[in-house]
Amino acid sequence: MKHYLQFKDLSADDYAYLLARAALIKKKFKAYEKHHTLADRTLAMIFEKASTRTRVSFEAGMYQLGGSVVHLTTGDSQLGRAEPIEDSARVISRMTDLVMIRTFEQTKIEAFASCSRVPVINGLTNEFHPCQILADLFTLVEHRPAASGQPLDAIQGKVVAWVGDGNNMANTWLQAAELLGFTVHISTPRGYEVQASTACVSDTSCYKVFSNPLDACRGADLVTTDVWTSMGYEAENEARRAAFANWRVNTDMMAVAQPDALFMHCLPAHRGEEVTAEVIDGPQSVVWDEAENRMHVQKALMEYLLLGQQA
Ligand code: CP
Ligand code: NVA
């Protein structure tokens, strides 16, 4: 049994399969073709933080695979009344086939997985957001495919510029870069840097640090950013607004990237904070495809975790 708690829980071969499978699943979805590979299976979704995309993409995706979902939050379950996470895992995993969790510390999802009888998927923790990076890579391959037609060839050797917080998204980009062979050019304000140890990458060779965000964007194939304040860090809002003022993706940054560079944002976005409206609503932005692709890649992922590779 495999869990998907971090990006590096799957191999490069797994990703080559998943990216190709997600393309097939998306094509069938667009053609209104049935794809009921998870008929009679149940997904439990546990949300300890807010969500729009993750909720809708997992819930709609599971129904489209022929399965069903159970939705739990901290407020409407015993999770909010201090039932140990391990006990919740033992119970929920006896009644369902798959569990998706969005929570705070990575240690919490690890504790759940250690007592779960069924695969567990990380729907975002303070440290990682692997489903989002999977969707982002799929979106990159879709918009900038390799001549070989191999998804991983479209990713290898690329430069991804990260502008902003050294957060769960940034950490996951680093894991993806190390595993799939590309480089992250990262610029964060002082005090908000990524740490190789927190990102769980073996060394710093998959990323380069730039003090000026414009330099991080120079020559990049993809420019990406995220909110200045992630969920769970709201008490730091004031300090972060001051610290991040120069880490706003704008047209000057896009102008020094490759001429065909894409802009991505996992959303929700705050126009005028981490990105200007001109960039996120501009011609290089692929944020709506990126959001939609969450559903297609997660359908491939759920199917893979329960059934393995399909011919
Ligand atoms: N990008 C993302 O995970 O969005 P939600 O917080 O809306 O799920
Ligand atoms: N870094 C953000 C991502 C939201 C999808 C957060 O954790 O709140």
mmCIF file with all atom_site columns, N, CA, C and O in Angstrom, residues 147-187:
data_model
loop_
_atom_site.group_PDB
_atom_site.id
_atom_site.type_symbol
_atom_site.label_atom_id
_atom_site.label_alt_id
_atom_site.label_comp_id
_atom_site.label_asym_id
_atom_site.label_entity_id
_atom_site.label_seq_id
_atom_site.pdbx_PDB_ins_code
_atom_site.Cartn_x
_atom_site.Cartn_y
_atom_site.Cartn_z
_atom_site.occupancy
_atom_site.B_iso_or_equiv
_atom_site.pdbx_formal_charge
_atom_site.auth_seq_id
_atom_site.auth_comp_id
_atom_site.auth_asym_id
_atom_site.auth_atom_id
_atom_site.pdbx_PDB_model_num
ATOM 1   N N  . ALA A 1 147 ? 9.153  17.668 -27.689 1.00 0.00 ? 147 ALA A N  1
ATOM 2   C CA . ALA A 1 147 ? 9.053  17.120 -29.047 1.00 0.00 ? 147 ALA A CA 1
ATOM 3   C C  . ALA A 1 147 ? 8.898  15.603 -29.005 1.00 0.00 ? 147 ALA A C  1
ATOM 4   O O  . ALA A 1 147 ? 8.222  15.012 -29.849 1.00 0.00 ? 147 ALA A O  1
ATOM 5   N N  . SER A 1 148 ? 9.501  14.969 -27.975 1.00 0.00 ? 148 SER A N  1
ATOM 6   C CA . SER A 1 148 ? 9.445  13.503 -27.856 1.00 0.00 ? 148 SER A CA 1
ATOM 7   C C  . SER A 1 148 ? 8.060  13.005 -27.466 1.00 0.00 ? 148 SER A C  1
ATOM 8   O O  . SER A 1 148 ? 7.772  11.824 -27.586 1.00 0.00 ? 148 SER A O  1
ATOM 9   N N  . GLY A 1 149 ? 7.231  13.899 -26.940 1.00 0.00 ? 149 GLY A N  1
ATOM 10  C CA . GLY A 1 149 ? 5.912  13.490 -26.457 1.00 0.00 ? 149 GLY A CA 1
ATOM 11  C C  . GLY A 1 149 ? 5.968  12.894 -25.061 1.00 0.00 ? 149 GLY A C  1
ATOM 12  O O  . GLY A 1 149 ? 4.931  12.581 -24.469 1.00 0.00 ? 149 GLY A O  1
ATOM 13  N N  . GLN A 1 150 ? 7.186  12.754 -24.496 1.00 0.00 ? 150 GLN A N  1
ATOM 14  C CA . GLN A 1 150 ? 7.336  12.193 -23.144 1.00 0.00 ? 150 GLN A CA 1
ATOM 15  C C  . GLN A 1 150 ? 7.154  13.311 -22.119 1.00 0.00 ? 150 GLN A C  1
ATOM 16  O O  . GLN A 1 150 ? 7.889  14.309 -22.167 1.00 0.00 ? 150 GLN A O  1
ATOM 17  N N  . PRO A 1 151 ? 6.216  13.136 -21.163 1.00 0.00 ? 151 PRO A N  1
ATOM 18  C CA . PRO A 1 151 ? 5.965  14.215 -20.212 1.00 0.00 ? 151 PRO A CA 1
ATOM 19  C C  . PRO A 1 151 ? 7.218  14.661 -19.444 1.00 0.00 ? 151 PRO A C  1
ATOM 20  O O  . PRO A 1 151 ? 7.446  15.861 -19.276 1.00 0.00 ? 151 PRO A O  1
ATOM 21  N N  . LEU A 1 152 ? 8.033  13.712 -19.015 1.00 0.00 ? 152 LEU A N  1
ATOM 22  C CA . LEU A 1 152 ? 9.181  14.115 -18.181 1.00 0.00 ? 152 LEU A CA 1
ATOM 23  C C  . LEU A 1 152 ? 10.214 14.913 -18.974 1.00 0.00 ? 152 LEU A C  1
ATOM 24  O O  . LEU A 1 152 ? 10.940 15.728 -18.403 1.00 0.00 ? 152 LEU A O  1
ATOM 25  N N  . ASP A 1 153 ? 10.259 14.694 -20.316 1.00 0.00 ? 153 ASP A N  1
ATOM 26  C CA . ASP A 1 153 ? 11.187 15.474 -21.149 1.00 0.00 ? 153 ASP A CA 1
ATOM 27  C C  . ASP A 1 153 ? 10.793 16.950 -21.174 1.00 0.00 ? 153 ASP A C  1
ATOM 28  O O  . ASP A 1 153 ? 11.619 17.823 -21.433 1.00 0.00 ? 153 ASP A O  1
ATOM 29  N N  . ALA A 1 154 ? 9.511  17.229 -20.958 1.00 0.00 ? 154 ALA A N  1
ATOM 30  C CA . ALA A 1 154 ? 9.041  18.619 -20.957 1.00 0.00 ? 154 ALA A CA 1
ATOM 31  C C  . ALA A 1 154 ? 9.391  19.328 -19.648 1.00 0.00 ? 154 ALA A C  1
ATOM 32  O O  . ALA A 1 154 ? 9.268  20.549 -19.537 1.00 0.00 ? 154 ALA A O  1
ATOM 33  N N  . ILE A 1 155 ? 9.807  18.553 -18.655 1.00 0.00 ? 155 ILE A N  1
ATOM 34  C CA . ILE A 1 155 ? 10.074 19.097 -17.315 1.00 0.00 ? 155 ILE A CA 1
ATOM 35  C C  . ILE A 1 155 ? 11.578 19.195 -17.049 1.00 0.00 ? 155 ILE A C  1
ATOM 36  O O  . ILE A 1 155 ? 12.066 20.182 -16.489 1.00 0.00 ? 155 ILE A O  1
ATOM 37  N N  . GLN A 1 156 ? 12.303 18.153 -17.492 1.00 0.00 ? 156 GLN A N  1
ATOM 38  C CA . GLN A 1 156 ? 13.739 18.094 -17.212 1.00 0.00 ? 156 GLN A CA 1
ATOM 39  C C  . GLN A 1 156 ? 14.479 19.309 -17.764 1.00 0.00 ? 156 GLN A C  1
ATOM 40  O O  . GLN A 1 156 ? 14.233 19.721 -18.888 1.00 0.00 ? 156 GLN A O  1
ATOM 41  N N  . GLY A 1 157 ? 15.376 19.863 -16.940 1.00 0.00 ? 157 GLY A N  1
ATOM 42  C CA . GLY A 1 157 ? 16.234 20.959 -17.371 1.00 0.00 ? 157 GLY A CA 1
ATOM 43  C C  . GLY A 1 157 ? 15.577 22.327 -17.327 1.00 0.00 ? 157 GLY A C  1
ATOM 44  O O  . GLY A 1 157 ? 16.214 23.342 -17.595 1.00 0.00 ? 157 GLY A O  1
ATOM 45  N N  . LYS A 1 158 ? 14.300 22.372 -16.970 1.00 0.00 ? 158 LYS A N  1
ATOM 46  C CA . LYS A 1 158 ? 13.592 23.654 -16.936 1.00 0.00 ? 158 LYS A CA 1
ATOM 47  C C  . LYS A 1 158 ? 14.012 24.482 -15.700 1.00 0.00 ? 158 LYS A C  1
ATOM 48  O O  . LYS A 1 158 ? 14.550 23.944 -14.724 1.00 0.00 ? 158 LYS A O  1
ATOM 49  N N  . VAL A 1 159 ? 13.735 25.793 -15.774 1.00 0.00 ? 159 VAL A N  1
ATOM 50  C CA . VAL A 1 159 ? 13.983 26.682 -14.634 1.00 0.00 ? 159 VAL A CA 1
ATOM 51  C C  . VAL A 1 159 ? 12.640 27.246 -14.168 1.00 0.00 ? 159 VAL A C  1
ATOM 52  O O  . VAL A 1 159 ? 11.894 27.837 -14.960 1.00 0.00 ? 159 VAL A O  1
ATOM 53  N N  . VAL A 1 160 ? 12.332 27.002 -12.903 1.00 0.00 ? 160 VAL A N  1
ATOM 54  C CA . VAL A 1 160 ? 11.094 27.509 -12.295 1.00 0.00 ? 160 VAL A CA 1
ATOM 55  C C  . VAL A 1 160 ? 11.482 28.609 -11.312 1.00 0.00 ? 160 VAL A C  1
ATOM 56  O O  . VAL A 1 160 ? 12.289 28.369 -10.401 1.00 0.00 ? 160 VAL A O  1
ATOM 57  N N  . ALA A 1 161 ? 10.958 29.823 -11.503 1.00 0.00 ? 161 ALA A N  1
ATOM 58  C CA . ALA A 1 161 ? 11.251 30.922 -10.570 1.00 0.00 ? 161 ALA A CA 1
ATOM 59  C C  . ALA A 1 161 ? 10.174 30.962 -9.504  1.00 0.00 ? 161 ALA A C  1
ATOM 60  O O  . ALA A 1 161 ? 8.977  31.031 -9.821  1.00 0.00 ? 161 ALA A O  1
ATOM 61  N N  . TRP A 1 162 ? 10.591 30.901 -8.256  1.00 0.00 ? 162 TRP A N  1
ATOM 62  C CA . TRP A 1 162 ? 9.658  31.019 -7.132  1.00 0.00 ? 162 TRP A CA 1
ATOM 63  C C  . TRP A 1 162 ? 9.894  32.366 -6.463  1.00 0.00 ? 162 TRP A C  1
ATOM 64  O O  . TRP A 1 162 ? 10.997 32.649 -5.991  1.00 0.00 ? 162 TRP A O  1
ATOM 65  N N  . VAL A 1 163 ? 8.847  33.197 -6.391  1.00 0.00 ? 163 VAL A N  1
ATOM 66  C CA . VAL A 1 163 ? 8.944  34.535 -5.808  1.00 0.00 ? 163 VAL A CA 1
ATOM 67  C C  . VAL A 1 163 ? 8.020  34.594 -4.602  1.00 0.00 ? 163 VAL A C  1
ATOM 68  O O  . VAL A 1 163 ? 6.797  34.468 -4.759  1.00 0.00 ? 163 VAL A O  1
ATOM 69  N N  . GLY A 1 164 ? 8.560  34.758 -3.397  1.00 0.00 ? 164 GLY A N  1
ATOM 70  C CA . GLY A 1 164 ? 7.680  34.914 -2.229  1.00 0.00 ? 164 GLY A CA 1
ATOM 71  C C  . GLY A 1 164 ? 8.082  34.065 -1.053  1.00 0.00 ? 164 GLY A C  1
ATOM 72  O O  . GLY A 1 164 ? 9.272  33.911 -0.746  1.00 0.00 ? 164 GLY A O  1
ATOM 73  N N  . ASP A 1 165 ? 7.086  33.486 -0.411  1.00 0.00 ? 165 ASP A N  1
ATOM 74  C CA . ASP A 1 165 ? 7.291  32.792 0.861   1.00 0.00 ? 165 ASP A CA 1
ATOM 75  C C  . ASP A 1 165 ? 7.962  31.420 0.669   1.00 0.00 ? 165 ASP A C  1
ATOM 76  O O  . ASP A 1 165 ? 7.593  30.680 -0.249  1.00 0.00 ? 165 ASP A O  1
ATOM 77  N N  . GLY A 1 166 ? 8.865  31.079 1.549   1.00 0.00 ? 166 GLY A N  1
ATOM 78  C CA . GLY A 1 166 ? 9.462  29.729 1.530   1.00 0.00 ? 166 GLY A CA 1
ATOM 79  C C  . GLY A 1 166 ? 8.521  28.749 2.217   1.00 0.00 ? 166 GLY A C  1
ATOM 80  O O  . GLY A 1 166 ? 8.858  28.157 3.240   1.00 0.00 ? 166 GLY A O  1
ATOM 81  N N  . ASN A 1 167 ? 7.344  28.535 1.609   1.00 0.00 ? 167 ASN A N  1
ATOM 82  C CA . ASN A 1 167 ? 6.260  27.824 2.296   1.00 0.00 ? 167 ASN A CA 1
ATOM 83  C C  . ASN A 1 167 ? 6.062  26.388 1.767   1.00 0.00 ? 167 ASN A C  1
ATOM 84  O O  . ASN A 1 167 ? 6.942  25.829 1.108   1.00 0.00 ? 167 ASN A O  1
ATOM 85  N N  . ASN A 1 168 ? 4.884  25.826 2.054   1.00 0.00 ? 168 ASN A N  1
ATOM 86  C CA . ASN A 1 168 ? 4.553  24.455 1.616   1.00 0.00 ? 168 ASN A CA 1
ATOM 87  C C  . ASN A 1 168 ? 4.686  24.259 0.101   1.00 0.00 ? 168 ASN A C  1
ATOM 88  O O  . ASN A 1 168 ? 5.157  23.223 -0.361  1.00 0.00 ? 168 ASN A O  1
ATOM 89  N N  . MET A 1 169 ? 4.286  25.253 -0.677  1.00 0.00 ? 169 MET A N  1
ATOM 90  C CA . MET A 1 169 ? 4.400  25.161 -2.134  1.00 0.00 ? 169 MET A CA 1
ATOM 91  C C  . MET A 1 169 ? 5.878  25.172 -2.544  1.00 0.00 ? 169 MET A C  1
ATOM 92  O O  . MET A 1 169 ? 6.305  24.368 -3.375  1.00 0.00 ? 169 MET A O  1
ATOM 93  N N  . ALA A 1 170 ? 6.634  26.100 -1.964  1.00 0.00 ? 170 ALA A N  1
ATOM 94  C CA . ALA A 1 170 ? 8.066  26.194 -2.297  1.00 0.00 ? 170 ALA A CA 1
ATOM 95  C C  . ALA A 1 170 ? 8.776  24.886 -1.945  1.00 0.00 ? 170 ALA A C  1
ATOM 96  O O  . ALA A 1 170 ? 9.552  24.355 -2.752  1.00 0.00 ? 170 ALA A O  1
ATOM 97  N N  . ASN A 1 171 ? 8.517  24.350 -0.763  1.00 0.00 ? 171 ASN A N  1
ATOM 98  C CA . ASN A 1 171 ? 9.151  23.079 -0.357  1.00 0.00 ? 171 ASN A CA 1
ATOM 99  C C  . ASN A 1 171 ? 8.846  21.974 -1.353  1.00 0.00 ? 171 ASN A C  1
ATOM 100 O O  . ASN A 1 171 ? 9.704  21.160 -1.692  1.00 0.00 ? 171 ASN A O  1
ATOM 101 N N  . THR A 1 172 ? 7.595  21.927 -1.815  1.00 0.00 ? 172 THR A N  1
ATOM 102 C CA . THR A 1 172 ? 7.198  20.851 -2.712  1.00 0.00 ? 172 THR A CA 1
ATOM 103 C C  . THR A 1 172 ? 7.837  21.030 -4.082  1.00 0.00 ? 172 THR A C  1
ATOM 104 O O  . THR A 1 172 ? 8.218  20.049 -4.731  1.00 0.00 ? 172 THR A O  1
ATOM 105 N N  . TRP A 1 173 ? 7.987  22.282 -4.530  1.00 0.00 ? 173 TRP A N  1
ATOM 106 C CA . TRP A 1 173 ? 8.707  22.527 -5.787  1.00 0.00 ? 173 TRP A CA 1
ATOM 107 C C  . TRP A 1 173 ? 10.129 21.971 -5.699  1.00 0.00 ? 173 TRP A C  1
ATOM 108 O O  . TRP A 1 173 ? 10.647 21.409 -6.658  1.00 0.00 ? 173 TRP A O  1
ATOM 109 N N  . LEU A 1 174 ? 10.762 22.162 -4.529  1.00 0.00 ? 174 LEU A N  1
ATOM 110 C CA . LEU A 1 174 ? 12.147 21.672 -4.378  1.00 0.00 ? 174 LEU A CA 1
ATOM 111 C C  . LEU A 1 174 ? 12.188 20.152 -4.485  1.00 0.00 ? 174 LEU A C  1
ATOM 112 O O  . LEU A 1 174 ? 13.053 19.591 -5.166  1.00 0.00 ? 174 LEU A O  1
ATOM 113 N N  . GLN A 1 175 ? 11.246 19.479 -3.838  1.00 0.00 ? 175 GLN A N  1
ATOM 114 C CA . GLN A 1 175 ? 11.221 18.003 -3.930  1.00 0.00 ? 175 GLN A CA 1
ATOM 115 C C  . GLN A 1 175 ? 11.028 17.562 -5.378  1.00 0.00 ? 175 GLN A C  1
ATOM 116 O O  . GLN A 1 175 ? 11.666 16.612 -5.836  1.00 0.00 ? 175 GLN A O  1
ATOM 117 N N  . ALA A 1 176 ? 10.143 18.241 -6.092  1.00 0.00 ? 176 ALA A N  1
ATOM 118 C CA . ALA A 1 176 ? 9.881  17.876 -7.491  1.00 0.00 ? 176 ALA A CA 1
ATOM 119 C C  . ALA A 1 176 ? 11.133 18.118 -8.337  1.00 0.00 ? 176 ALA A C  1
ATOM 120 O O  . ALA A 1 176 ? 11.486 17.307 -9.200  1.00 0.00 ? 176 ALA A O  1
ATOM 121 N N  . ALA A 1 177 ? 11.830 19.232 -8.075  1.00 0.00 ? 177 ALA A N  1
ATOM 122 C CA . ALA A 1 177 ? 13.040 19.557 -8.842  1.00 0.00 ? 177 ALA A CA 1
ATOM 123 C C  . ALA A 1 177 ? 14.101 18.484 -8.632  1.00 0.00 ? 177 ALA A C  1
ATOM 124 O O  . ALA A 1 177 ? 14.735 18.028 -9.589  1.00 0.00 ? 177 ALA A O  1
ATOM 125 N N  . GLU A 1 178 ? 14.281 18.079 -7.387  1.00 0.00 ? 178 GLU A N  1
ATOM 126 C CA . GLU A 1 178 ? 15.300 17.061 -7.097  1.00 0.00 ? 178 GLU A CA 1
ATOM 127 C C  . GLU A 1 178 ? 14.951 15.732 -7.776  1.00 0.00 ? 178 GLU A C  1
ATOM 128 O O  . GLU A 1 178 ? 15.808 15.073 -8.359  1.00 0.00 ? 178 GLU A O  1
ATOM 129 N N  . LEU A 1 179 ? 13.690 15.368 -7.721  1.00 0.00 ? 179 LEU A N  1
ATOM 130 C CA . LEU A 1 179 ? 13.275 14.062 -8.262  1.00 0.00 ? 179 LEU A CA 1
ATOM 131 C C  . LEU A 1 179 ? 13.230 14.050 -9.791  1.00 0.00 ? 179 LEU A C  1
ATOM 132 O O  . LEU A 1 179 ? 13.595 13.054 -10.423 1.00 0.00 ? 179 LEU A O  1
ATOM 133 N N  . LEU A 1 180 ? 12.778 15.152 -10.395 1.00 0.00 ? 180 LEU A N  1
ATOM 134 C CA . LEU A 1 180 ? 12.509 15.132 -11.838 1.00 0.00 ? 180 LEU A CA 1
ATOM 135 C C  . LEU A 1 180 ? 13.547 15.890 -12.667 1.00 0.00 ? 180 LEU A C  1
ATOM 136 O O  . LEU A 1 180 ? 13.449 15.933 -13.894 1.00 0.00 ? 180 LEU A O  1
ATOM 137 N N  . GLY A 1 181 ? 14.543 16.511 -11.984 1.00 0.00 ? 181 GLY A N  1
ATOM 138 C CA . GLY A 1 181 ? 15.661 17.077 -12.729 1.00 0.00 ? 181 GLY A CA 1
ATOM 139 C C  . GLY A 1 181 ? 15.429 18.441 -13.335 1.00 0.00 ? 181 GLY A C  1
ATOM 140 O O  . GLY A 1 181 ? 15.715 18.670 -14.501 1.00 0.00 ? 181 GLY A O  1
ATOM 141 N N  . PHE A 1 182 ? 14.920 19.379 -12.554 1.00 0.00 ? 182 PHE A N  1
ATOM 142 C CA . PHE A 1 182 ? 14.894 20.779 -12.992 1.00 0.00 ? 182 PHE A CA 1
ATOM 143 C C  . PHE A 1 182 ? 15.401 21.643 -11.841 1.00 0.00 ? 182 PHE A C  1
ATOM 144 O O  . PHE A 1 182 ? 15.785 21.107 -10.795 1.00 0.00 ? 182 PHE A O  1
ATOM 145 N N  . THR A 1 183 ? 15.457 22.960 -12.063 1.00 0.00 ? 183 THR A N  1
ATOM 146 C CA . THR A 1 183 ? 16.037 23.844 -11.045 1.00 0.00 ? 183 THR A CA 1
ATOM 147 C C  . THR A 1 183 ? 15.029 24.906 -10.621 1.00 0.00 ? 183 THR A C  1
ATOM 148 O O  . THR A 1 183 ? 14.319 25.449 -11.473 1.00 0.00 ? 183 THR A O  1
ATOM 149 N N  . VAL A 1 184 ? 14.991 25.199 -9.334  1.00 0.00 ? 184 VAL A N  1
ATOM 150 C CA . VAL A 1 184 ? 14.124 26.267 -8.825  1.00 0.00 ? 184 VAL A CA 1
ATOM 151 C C  . VAL A 1 184 ? 15.014 27.477 -8.498  1.00 0.00 ? 184 VAL A C  1
ATOM 152 O O  . VAL A 1 184 ? 15.993 27.344 -7.770  1.00 0.00 ? 184 VAL A O  1
ATOM 153 N N  . HIS A 1 185 ? 14.673 28.622 -9.077  1.00 0.00 ? 185 HIS A N  1
ATOM 154 C CA . HIS A 1 185 ? 15.341 29.881 -8.718  1.00 0.00 ? 185 HIS A CA 1
ATOM 155 C C  . HIS A 1 185 ? 14.437 30.568 -7.712  1.00 0.00 ? 185 HIS A C  1
ATOM 156 O O  . HIS A 1 185 ? 13.316 30.950 -8.052  1.00 0.00 ? 185 HIS A O  1
ATOM 157 N N  . ILE A 1 186 ? 14.922 30.693 -6.511  1.00 0.00 ? 186 ILE A N  1
ATOM 158 C CA . ILE A 1 186 ? 14.014 31.096 -5.434  1.00 0.00 ? 186 ILE A CA 1
ATOM 159 C C  . ILE A 1 186 ? 14.435 32.420 -4.808  1.00 0.00 ? 186 ILE A C  1
ATOM 160 O O  . ILE A 1 186 ? 15.603 32.627 -4.526  1.00 0.00 ? 186 ILE A O  1
ATOM 161 N N  . SER A 1 187 ? 13.461 33.301 -4.627  1.00 0.00 ? 187 SER A N  1
ATOM 162 C CA . SER A 1 187 ? 13.732 34.562 -3.952  1.00 0.00 ? 187 SER A CA 1
ATOM 163 C C  . SER A 1 187 ? 12.655 34.797 -2.893  1.00 0.00 ? 187 SER A C  1
ATOM 164 O O  . SER A 1 187 ? 11.468 34.876 -3.217  1.00 0.00 ? 187 SER A O  1
#
